[in-house]
Amino acid sequence: MKLLEVRNLKVFFPIKDKLFGKPDKFVKAVNDVSFHVEKGEIFSIVGESGSGKSTIAFTLMGIYRKNNGDIVFNGKKIENIGDFDLLRKRIQIVFQDPDSSLDPRKRVRDIIGEGLKIHKIGTKAEINRKIEDVVEKVGLTQDILKKYPHELSGGQKQRVGIARALILEPELLILDEPTASLDVSIQAQILNLLVELQERLGLTYILITHDLNLVKHISDRIMVMYLGKVMEIGSTAQIMSGPLHPYTKALLASVPVPDPEKRNEDEETLTGEIPSPLNPPEGCPFRPRCKYSMDDCWNELEPIEMKERIVFCHLYKEHENSGGV
Ligand SMILES: Nc1ncnc2c1ncn2[C@@H]1O[C@H](COP(=O)(O)OP(=O)(O)OP(=O)(O)O)[C@@H](O)[C@H]1O
Ligand SMILES: [Mg+2]
């Protein structure tokens, strides 16, 4: 069952010209992106910095406004402010850096309970009971509730961030680089906690990350993005062991391996710079960096669907609708 469906989403940021203050250019942070998330799955969004991953998250949360496209949550099209208010409760987010996302002036009890207060859920006693429950769920002890963020370790802070998101019993949890700011030894603990919570509470996650090693182990499906566009979508096994798009292939080949000498010499790694998002290439945005680039790649491309996967690449045009690769 589809929990979330995003169709042709566009989110553009105006860049004001210095002289007159009028927007004269746009960063097309998310440019015609479509995907869906199944109830109960871990759906990962991967791509290099600036590809538009967080912008999608912030737009789903109603923090950024969409320029175009549809967001459908639980079968309901999200259109007006009231719909987004509802979505803000049903979708919660865990940010990369707990240091900047936890208010340093508040005690942990107030940080975790804030969402319930904002949404006016429960009496004081009920709120306290929920806070104490969720603290246990994320593997913390009750004495943490009276502490301030600066008294906590990095891992504890991120557990507080997760507790704050979980207390509203969201249907969808967005994890935006949830382990990137943590020490390597703590990363695994937080990851295990997230996987355990997902299984135990039947949660649905959107996991946003640069780290392909991380998605490999825990996600069900992956969407690869580049400069605001989707490159391909498929199951984790399909993407990891049989990437189609040259960008995905290069991204996978750039993942550090324990023994670099064993790397296949033919593997294409990422070369060249990411073009400016203010002036993205016409057609396929990966075209200037792609070794298979051809004349066709200057043209816009419709999604090519093959065996439950979707790829945006002219190399596969002949396979369109053939059901095979
Ligand atoms: N509020 C904003 N105003 C203007 N431009 C923005 C804003 N937020 C994001 N952008 C631009 O939109 C593009 C996509 O940014 P976004 O933060 O979504 O990328 P990302 O994939 O999350 O990157 P990272 O991996 O570095 O977090 C970038 O070019 C970024 O500079
Ligand atoms: Mg981001």
PDB file of N, CA and C in Angstrom, residues 79-166:
ATOM      1  N   GLU A  79      -3.057  19.827  -0.198  1.00  0.00           N
ATOM      2  CA  GLU A  79      -3.143  21.040  -1.006  1.00  0.00           C
ATOM      3  C   GLU A  79      -3.022  22.344  -0.231  1.00  0.00           C
ATOM      4  N   ASN A  80      -3.798  22.462   0.841  1.00  0.00           N
ATOM      5  CA  ASN A  80      -3.818  23.770   1.511  1.00  0.00           C
ATOM      6  C   ASN A  80      -3.054  23.735   2.839  1.00  0.00           C
ATOM      7  N   ILE A  81      -3.047  24.870   3.527  1.00  0.00           N
ATOM      8  CA  ILE A  81      -2.279  24.983   4.773  1.00  0.00           C
ATOM      9  C   ILE A  81      -2.763  23.970   5.805  1.00  0.00           C
ATOM     10  N   GLY A  82      -4.067  23.777   5.871  1.00  0.00           N
ATOM     11  CA  GLY A  82      -4.636  22.808   6.820  1.00  0.00           C
ATOM     12  C   GLY A  82      -4.104  21.404   6.558  1.00  0.00           C
ATOM     13  N   ASP A  83      -4.011  21.037   5.266  1.00  0.00           N
ATOM     14  CA  ASP A  83      -3.480  19.705   4.917  1.00  0.00           C
ATOM     15  C   ASP A  83      -2.031  19.577   5.381  1.00  0.00           C
ATOM     16  N   PHE A  84      -1.242  20.660   5.185  1.00  0.00           N
ATOM     17  CA  PHE A  84       0.162  20.601   5.589  1.00  0.00           C
ATOM     18  C   PHE A  84       0.304  20.542   7.117  1.00  0.00           C
ATOM     19  N   ASP A  85      -0.629  21.198   7.830  1.00  0.00           N
ATOM     20  CA  ASP A  85      -0.614  21.114   9.300  1.00  0.00           C
ATOM     21  C   ASP A  85      -0.769  19.657   9.732  1.00  0.00           C
ATOM     22  N   LEU A  86      -1.674  18.976   9.050  1.00  0.00           N
ATOM     23  CA  LEU A  86      -1.914  17.565   9.358  1.00  0.00           C
ATOM     24  C   LEU A  86      -0.651  16.736   9.047  1.00  0.00           C
ATOM     25  N   LEU A  87      -0.046  17.050   7.907  1.00  0.00           N
ATOM     26  CA  LEU A  87       1.148  16.327   7.477  1.00  0.00           C
ATOM     27  C   LEU A  87       2.299  16.521   8.468  1.00  0.00           C
ATOM     28  N   ARG A  88       2.387  17.735   9.033  1.00  0.00           N
ATOM     29  CA  ARG A  88       3.467  18.027   9.980  1.00  0.00           C
ATOM     30  C   ARG A  88       3.381  17.144  11.218  1.00  0.00           C
ATOM     31  N   LYS A  89       2.197  16.631  11.478  1.00  0.00           N
ATOM     32  CA  LYS A  89       2.053  15.731  12.620  1.00  0.00           C
ATOM     33  C   LYS A  89       2.309  14.275  12.186  1.00  0.00           C
ATOM     34  N   ARG A  90       1.853  13.936  11.006  1.00  0.00           N
ATOM     35  CA  ARG A  90       1.966  12.552  10.533  1.00  0.00           C
ATOM     36  C   ARG A  90       3.394  12.224  10.053  1.00  0.00           C
ATOM     37  N   ILE A  91       4.133  13.266   9.630  1.00  0.00           N
ATOM     38  CA  ILE A  91       5.511  13.064   9.168  1.00  0.00           C
ATOM     39  C   ILE A  91       6.451  13.777  10.138  1.00  0.00           C
ATOM     40  N   GLN A  92       7.431  13.078  10.640  1.00  0.00           N
ATOM     41  CA  GLN A  92       8.425  13.695  11.513  1.00  0.00           C
ATOM     42  C   GLN A  92       9.812  13.518  10.905  1.00  0.00           C
ATOM     43  N   ILE A  93      10.727  14.350  11.357  1.00  0.00           N
ATOM     44  CA  ILE A  93      12.068  14.316  10.756  1.00  0.00           C
ATOM     45  C   ILE A  93      13.136  14.258  11.842  1.00  0.00           C
ATOM     46  N   VAL A  94      14.169  13.482  11.574  1.00  0.00           N
ATOM     47  CA  VAL A  94      15.351  13.470  12.442  1.00  0.00           C
ATOM     48  C   VAL A  94      16.476  14.098  11.623  1.00  0.00           C
ATOM     49  N   PHE A  95      17.075  15.151  12.174  1.00  0.00           N
ATOM     50  CA  PHE A  95      18.080  15.894  11.420  1.00  0.00           C
ATOM     51  C   PHE A  95      19.474  15.306  11.623  1.00  0.00           C
ATOM     52  N   GLN A  96      20.370  15.743  10.707  1.00  0.00           N
ATOM     53  CA  GLN A  96      21.749  15.265  10.740  1.00  0.00           C
ATOM     54  C   GLN A  96      22.460  15.666  12.025  1.00  0.00           C
ATOM     55  N   ASP A  97      22.283  16.941  12.403  1.00  0.00           N
ATOM     56  CA  ASP A  97      23.127  17.460  13.463  1.00  0.00           C
ATOM     57  C   ASP A  97      22.298  17.772  14.705  1.00  0.00           C
ATOM     58  N   PRO A  98      22.328  16.873  15.698  1.00  0.00           N
ATOM     59  CA  PRO A  98      21.491  17.116  16.872  1.00  0.00           C
ATOM     60  C   PRO A  98      21.918  18.374  17.625  1.00  0.00           C
ATOM     61  N   ASP A  99      23.189  18.795  17.428  1.00  0.00           N
ATOM     62  CA  ASP A  99      23.650  19.991  18.133  1.00  0.00           C
ATOM     63  C   ASP A  99      22.855  21.224  17.736  1.00  0.00           C
ATOM     64  N   SER A 100      22.559  21.320  16.434  1.00  0.00           N
ATOM     65  CA  SER A 100      21.839  22.533  16.029  1.00  0.00           C
ATOM     66  C   SER A 100      20.331  22.328  16.037  1.00  0.00           C
ATOM     67  N   SER A 101      19.870  21.080  16.183  1.00  0.00           N
ATOM     68  CA  SER A 101      18.419  20.889  16.145  1.00  0.00           C
ATOM     69  C   SER A 101      17.785  20.759  17.540  1.00  0.00           C
ATOM     70  N   LEU A 102      18.622  20.666  18.597  1.00  0.00           N
ATOM     71  CA  LEU A 102      18.062  20.635  19.957  1.00  0.00           C
ATOM     72  C   LEU A 102      18.291  22.002  20.614  1.00  0.00           C
ATOM     73  N   ASP A 103      17.227  22.585  21.148  1.00  0.00           N
ATOM     74  CA  ASP A 103      17.328  23.906  21.773  1.00  0.00           C
ATOM     75  C   ASP A 103      18.188  23.818  23.043  1.00  0.00           C
ATOM     76  N   PRO A 104      19.346  24.527  23.051  1.00  0.00           N
ATOM     77  CA  PRO A 104      20.275  24.379  24.185  1.00  0.00           C
ATOM     78  C   PRO A 104      19.700  24.899  25.505  1.00  0.00           C
ATOM     79  N   ARG A 105      18.663  25.763  25.431  1.00  0.00           N
ATOM     80  CA  ARG A 105      18.124  26.355  26.667  1.00  0.00           C
ATOM     81  C   ARG A 105      17.059  25.484  27.317  1.00  0.00           C
ATOM     82  N   LYS A 106      16.675  24.390  26.613  1.00  0.00           N
ATOM     83  CA  LYS A 106      15.586  23.570  27.160  1.00  0.00           C
ATOM     84  C   LYS A 106      16.105  22.262  27.727  1.00  0.00           C
ATOM     85  N   ARG A 107      15.408  21.778  28.757  1.00  0.00           N
ATOM     86  CA  ARG A 107      15.732  20.445  29.276  1.00  0.00           C
ATOM     87  C   ARG A 107      15.179  19.398  28.324  1.00  0.00           C
ATOM     88  N   VAL A 108      15.784  18.193  28.389  1.00  0.00           N
ATOM     89  CA  VAL A 108      15.393  17.113  27.480  1.00  0.00           C
ATOM     90  C   VAL A 108      13.885  16.844  27.577  1.00  0.00           C
ATOM     91  N   ARG A 109      13.328  16.875  28.792  1.00  0.00           N
ATOM     92  CA  ARG A 109      11.893  16.607  28.950  1.00  0.00           C
ATOM     93  C   ARG A 109      11.047  17.564  28.071  1.00  0.00           C
ATOM     94  N   ASP A 110      11.434  18.842  28.083  1.00  0.00           N
ATOM     95  CA  ASP A 110      10.664  19.822  27.309  1.00  0.00           C
ATOM     96  C   ASP A 110      10.917  19.689  25.810  1.00  0.00           C
ATOM     97  N   ILE A 111      12.140  19.302  25.459  1.00  0.00           N
ATOM     98  CA  ILE A 111      12.449  19.118  24.032  1.00  0.00           C
ATOM     99  C   ILE A 111      11.606  17.970  23.479  1.00  0.00           C
ATOM    100  N   ILE A 112      11.586  16.862  24.218  1.00  0.00           N
ATOM    101  CA  ILE A 112      10.864  15.686  23.715  1.00  0.00           C
ATOM    102  C   ILE A 112       9.350  15.936  23.700  1.00  0.00           C
ATOM    103  N   GLY A 113       8.862  16.665  24.704  1.00  0.00           N
ATOM    104  CA  GLY A 113       7.413  16.857  24.809  1.00  0.00           C
ATOM    105  C   GLY A 113       6.864  17.999  23.962  1.00  0.00           C
ATOM    106  N   GLU A 114       7.763  18.752  23.329  1.00  0.00           N
ATOM    107  CA  GLU A 114       7.329  19.967  22.634  1.00  0.00           C
ATOM    108  C   GLU A 114       6.246  19.719  21.573  1.00  0.00           C
ATOM    109  N   GLY A 115       6.440  18.657  20.788  1.00  0.00           N
ATOM    110  CA  GLY A 115       5.483  18.362  19.706  1.00  0.00           C
ATOM    111  C   GLY A 115       4.078  18.123  20.241  1.00  0.00           C
ATOM    112  N   LEU A 116       3.988  17.436  21.378  1.00  0.00           N
ATOM    113  CA  LEU A 116       2.671  17.163  21.963  1.00  0.00           C
ATOM    114  C   LEU A 116       2.015  18.471  22.387  1.00  0.00           C
ATOM    115  N   LYS A 117       2.821  19.376  22.910  1.00  0.00           N
ATOM    116  CA  LYS A 117       2.282  20.677  23.333  1.00  0.00           C
ATOM    117  C   LYS A 117       1.809  21.477  22.122  1.00  0.00           C
ATOM    118  N   ILE A 118       2.660  21.507  21.089  1.00  0.00           N
ATOM    119  CA  ILE A 118       2.293  22.278  19.885  1.00  0.00           C
ATOM    120  C   ILE A 118       0.978  21.768  19.306  1.00  0.00           C
ATOM    121  N   HIS A 119       0.869  20.449  19.247  1.00  0.00           N
ATOM    122  CA  HIS A 119      -0.346  19.872  18.649  1.00  0.00           C
ATOM    123  C   HIS A 119      -1.450  19.663  19.683  1.00  0.00           C
ATOM    124  N   LYS A 120      -1.226  20.172  20.871  1.00  0.00           N
ATOM    125  CA  LYS A 120      -2.225  20.120  21.962  1.00  0.00           C
ATOM    126  C   LYS A 120      -2.775  18.707  22.163  1.00  0.00           C
ATOM    127  N   ILE A 121      -1.829  17.783  22.394  1.00  0.00           N
ATOM    128  CA  ILE A 121      -2.224  16.385  22.577  1.00  0.00           C
ATOM    129  C   ILE A 121      -2.015  15.983  24.035  1.00  0.00           C
ATOM    130  N   GLY A 122      -3.086  15.645  24.735  1.00  0.00           N
ATOM    131  CA  GLY A 122      -2.994  15.040  26.066  1.00  0.00           C
ATOM    132  C   GLY A 122      -2.916  16.016  27.227  1.00  0.00           C
ATOM    133  N   THR A 123      -3.252  15.478  28.425  1.00  0.00           N
ATOM    134  CA  THR A 123      -3.128  16.257  29.660  1.00  0.00           C
ATOM    135  C   THR A 123      -1.663  16.233  30.088  1.00  0.00           C
ATOM    136  N   LYS A 124      -1.339  16.994  31.111  1.00  0.00           N
ATOM    137  CA  LYS A 124       0.043  17.039  31.588  1.00  0.00           C
ATOM    138  C   LYS A 124       0.528  15.637  31.982  1.00  0.00           C
ATOM    139  N   ALA A 125      -0.347  14.897  32.670  1.00  0.00           N
ATOM    140  CA  ALA A 125       0.035  13.548  33.120  1.00  0.00           C
ATOM    141  C   ALA A 125       0.253  12.617  31.929  1.00  0.00           C
ATOM    142  N   GLU A 126      -0.626  12.750  30.925  1.00  0.00           N
ATOM    143  CA  GLU A 126      -0.476  11.897  29.728  1.00  0.00           C
ATOM    144  C   GLU A 126       0.808  12.239  28.978  1.00  0.00           C
ATOM    145  N   ILE A 127       1.079  13.526  28.899  1.00  0.00           N
ATOM    146  CA  ILE A 127       2.310  13.958  28.205  1.00  0.00           C
ATOM    147  C   ILE A 127       3.532  13.379  28.929  1.00  0.00           C
ATOM    148  N   ASN A 128       3.540  13.473  30.257  1.00  0.00           N
ATOM    149  CA  ASN A 128       4.673  12.947  31.021  1.00  0.00           C
ATOM    150  C   ASN A 128       4.837  11.450  30.821  1.00  0.00           C
ATOM    151  N   ARG A 129       3.709  10.738  30.784  1.00  0.00           N
ATOM    152  CA  ARG A 129       3.782   9.290  30.600  1.00  0.00           C
ATOM    153  C   ARG A 129       4.356   8.963  29.217  1.00  0.00           C
ATOM    154  N   LYS A 130       3.900   9.706  28.204  1.00  0.00           N
ATOM    155  CA  LYS A 130       4.405   9.466  26.836  1.00  0.00           C
ATOM    156  C   LYS A 130       5.905   9.765  26.749  1.00  0.00           C
ATOM    157  N   ILE A 131       6.320  10.846  27.423  1.00  0.00           N
ATOM    158  CA  ILE A 131       7.751  11.202  27.400  1.00  0.00           C
ATOM    159  C   ILE A 131       8.565  10.065  28.032  1.00  0.00           C
ATOM    160  N   GLU A 132       8.089   9.571  29.171  1.00  0.00           N
ATOM    161  CA  GLU A 132       8.839   8.506  29.859  1.00  0.00           C
ATOM    162  C   GLU A 132       8.882   7.216  29.024  1.00  0.00           C
ATOM    163  N   ASP A 133       7.772   6.922  28.329  1.00  0.00           N
ATOM    164  CA  ASP A 133       7.720   5.738  27.454  1.00  0.00           C
ATOM    165  C   ASP A 133       8.721   5.829  26.304  1.00  0.00           C
ATOM    166  N   VAL A 134       8.707   6.991  25.653  1.00  0.00           N
ATOM    167  CA  VAL A 134       9.513   7.118  24.439  1.00  0.00           C
ATOM    168  C   VAL A 134      11.006   7.136  24.776  1.00  0.00           C
ATOM    169  N   VAL A 135      11.337   7.670  25.950  1.00  0.00           N
ATOM    170  CA  VAL A 135      12.733   7.693  26.383  1.00  0.00           C
ATOM    171  C   VAL A 135      13.265   6.259  26.492  1.00  0.00           C
ATOM    172  N   GLU A 136      12.399   5.396  27.000  1.00  0.00           N
ATOM    173  CA  GLU A 136      12.794   3.995  27.127  1.00  0.00           C
ATOM    174  C   GLU A 136      12.940   3.336  25.750  1.00  0.00           C
ATOM    175  N   LYS A 137      11.979   3.672  24.868  1.00  0.00           N
ATOM    176  CA  LYS A 137      12.006   3.095  23.513  1.00  0.00           C
ATOM    177  C   LYS A 137      13.321   3.386  22.796  1.00  0.00           C
ATOM    178  N   VAL A 138      13.874   4.568  23.020  1.00  0.00           N
ATOM    179  CA  VAL A 138      15.120   4.913  22.305  1.00  0.00           C
ATOM    180  C   VAL A 138      16.370   4.540  23.109  1.00  0.00           C
ATOM    181  N   GLY A 139      16.170   3.778  24.188  1.00  0.00           N
ATOM    182  CA  GLY A 139      17.320   3.242  24.919  1.00  0.00           C
ATOM    183  C   GLY A 139      17.988   4.236  25.852  1.00  0.00           C
ATOM    184  N   LEU A 140      17.239   5.215  26.351  1.00  0.00           N
ATOM    185  CA  LEU A 140      17.809   6.149  27.332  1.00  0.00           C
ATOM    186  C   LEU A 140      17.172   5.881  28.694  1.00  0.00           C
ATOM    187  N   THR A 141      17.821   6.408  29.742  1.00  0.00           N
ATOM    188  CA  THR A 141      17.229   6.242  31.074  1.00  0.00           C
ATOM    189  C   THR A 141      16.550   7.548  31.494  1.00  0.00           C
ATOM    190  N   GLN A 142      15.637   7.423  32.463  1.00  0.00           N
ATOM    191  CA  GLN A 142      14.778   8.559  32.830  1.00  0.00           C
ATOM    192  C   GLN A 142      15.571   9.769  33.351  1.00  0.00           C
ATOM    193  N   ASP A 143      16.762   9.498  33.923  1.00  0.00           N
ATOM    194  CA  ASP A 143      17.495  10.638  34.498  1.00  0.00           C
ATOM    195  C   ASP A 143      17.931  11.657  33.443  1.00  0.00           C
ATOM    196  N   ILE A 144      17.863  11.249  32.190  1.00  0.00           N
ATOM    197  CA  ILE A 144      18.277  12.169  31.123  1.00  0.00           C
ATOM    198  C   ILE A 144      17.293  13.335  30.972  1.00  0.00           C
ATOM    199  N   LEU A 145      16.066  13.120  31.447  1.00  0.00           N
ATOM    200  CA  LEU A 145      14.998  14.102  31.195  1.00  0.00           C
ATOM    201  C   LEU A 145      15.275  15.469  31.804  1.00  0.00           C
ATOM    202  N   LYS A 146      16.037  15.472  32.905  1.00  0.00           N
ATOM    203  CA  LYS A 146      16.274  16.781  33.528  1.00  0.00           C
ATOM    204  C   LYS A 146      17.558  17.462  33.035  1.00  0.00           C
ATOM    205  N   LYS A 147      18.221  16.792  32.113  1.00  0.00           N
ATOM    206  CA  LYS A 147      19.485  17.368  31.631  1.00  0.00           C
ATOM    207  C   LYS A 147      19.272  18.353  30.470  1.00  0.00           C
ATOM    208  N   TYR A 148      20.317  19.119  30.197  1.00  0.00           N
ATOM    209  CA  TYR A 148      20.323  20.023  29.049  1.00  0.00           C
ATOM    210  C   TYR A 148      21.169  19.373  27.941  1.00  0.00           C
ATOM    211  N   PRO A 149      20.905  19.736  26.661  1.00  0.00           N
ATOM    212  CA  PRO A 149      21.649  19.094  25.568  1.00  0.00           C
ATOM    213  C   PRO A 149      23.166  19.091  25.748  1.00  0.00           C
ATOM    214  N   HIS A 150      23.746  20.175  26.323  1.00  0.00           N
ATOM    215  CA  HIS A 150      25.219  20.207  26.398  1.00  0.00           C
ATOM    216  C   HIS A 150      25.769  19.159  27.365  1.00  0.00           C
ATOM    217  N   GLU A 151      24.889  18.588  28.190  1.00  0.00           N
ATOM    218  CA  GLU A 151      25.357  17.561  29.141  1.00  0.00           C
ATOM    219  C   GLU A 151      25.347  16.153  28.515  1.00  0.00           C
ATOM    220  N   LEU A 152      24.911  16.064  27.244  1.00  0.00           N
ATOM    221  CA  LEU A 152      24.759  14.739  26.623  1.00  0.00           C
ATOM    222  C   LEU A 152      25.877  14.448  25.621  1.00  0.00           C
ATOM    223  N   SER A 153      26.108  13.149  25.375  1.00  0.00           N
ATOM    224  CA  SER A 153      27.057  12.753  24.324  1.00  0.00           C
ATOM    225  C   SER A 153      26.344  12.873  22.969  1.00  0.00           C
ATOM    226  N   GLY A 154      27.124  12.767  21.877  1.00  0.00           N
ATOM    227  CA  GLY A 154      26.547  12.862  20.530  1.00  0.00           C
ATOM    228  C   GLY A 154      25.454  11.822  20.298  1.00  0.00           C
ATOM    229  N   GLY A 155      25.746  10.573  20.709  1.00  0.00           N
ATOM    230  CA  GLY A 155      24.771   9.493  20.517  1.00  0.00           C
ATOM    231  C   GLY A 155      23.497   9.738  21.311  1.00  0.00           C
ATOM    232  N   GLN A 156      23.668  10.227  22.564  1.00  0.00           N
ATOM    233  CA  GLN A 156      22.485  10.511  23.397  1.00  0.00           C
ATOM    234  C   GLN A 156      21.639  11.617  22.771  1.00  0.00           C
ATOM    235  N   LYS A 157      22.323  12.633  22.242  1.00  0.00           N
ATOM    236  CA  LYS A 157      21.587  13.741  21.612  1.00  0.00           C
ATOM    237  C   LYS A 157      20.760  13.218  20.440  1.00  0.00           C
ATOM    238  N   GLN A 158      21.366  12.335  19.639  1.00  0.00           N
ATOM    239  CA  GLN A 158      20.609  11.851  18.488  1.00  0.00           C
ATOM    240  C   GLN A 158      19.449  10.960  18.946  1.00  0.00           C
ATOM    241  N   ARG A 159      19.616  10.238  20.055  1.00  0.00           N
ATOM    242  CA  ARG A 159      18.496   9.456  20.599  1.00  0.00           C
ATOM    243  C   ARG A 159      17.367  10.394  21.051  1.00  0.00           C
ATOM    244  N   VAL A 160      17.741  11.543  21.623  1.00  0.00           N
ATOM    245  CA  VAL A 160      16.720  12.528  22.017  1.00  0.00           C
ATOM    246  C   VAL A 160      15.995  13.044  20.760  1.00  0.00           C
ATOM    247  N   GLY A 161      16.761  13.294  19.694  1.00  0.00           N
ATOM    248  CA  GLY A 161      16.158  13.741  18.420  1.00  0.00           C
ATOM    249  C   GLY A 161      15.167  12.710  17.891  1.00  0.00           C
ATOM    250  N   ILE A 162      15.522  11.434  18.032  1.00  0.00           N
ATOM    251  CA  ILE A 162      14.637  10.363  17.559  1.00  0.00           C
ATOM    252  C   ILE A 162      13.394  10.283  18.460  1.00  0.00           C
ATOM    253  N   ALA A 163      13.601  10.422  19.769  1.00  0.00           N
ATOM    254  CA  ALA A 163      12.469  10.379  20.716  1.00  0.00           C
ATOM    255  C   ALA A 163      11.494  11.518  20.431  1.00  0.00           C
ATOM    256  N   ARG A 164      12.046  12.691  20.183  1.00  0.00           N
ATOM    257  CA  ARG A 164      11.199  13.856  19.905  1.00  0.00           C
ATOM    258  C   ARG A 164      10.337  13.621  18.660  1.00  0.00           C
ATOM    259  N   ALA A 165      10.921  12.931  17.664  1.00  0.00           N
ATOM    260  CA  ALA A 165      10.162  12.648  16.442  1.00  0.00           C
ATOM    261  C   ALA A 165       9.122  11.551  16.677  1.00  0.00           C
ATOM    262  N   LEU A 166       9.502  10.549  17.482  1.00  0.00           N
ATOM    263  CA  LEU A 166       8.619   9.380  17.666  1.00  0.00           C
ATOM    264  C   LEU A 166       7.420   9.660  18.549  1.00  0.00           C
TER     265      LEU A 166
END
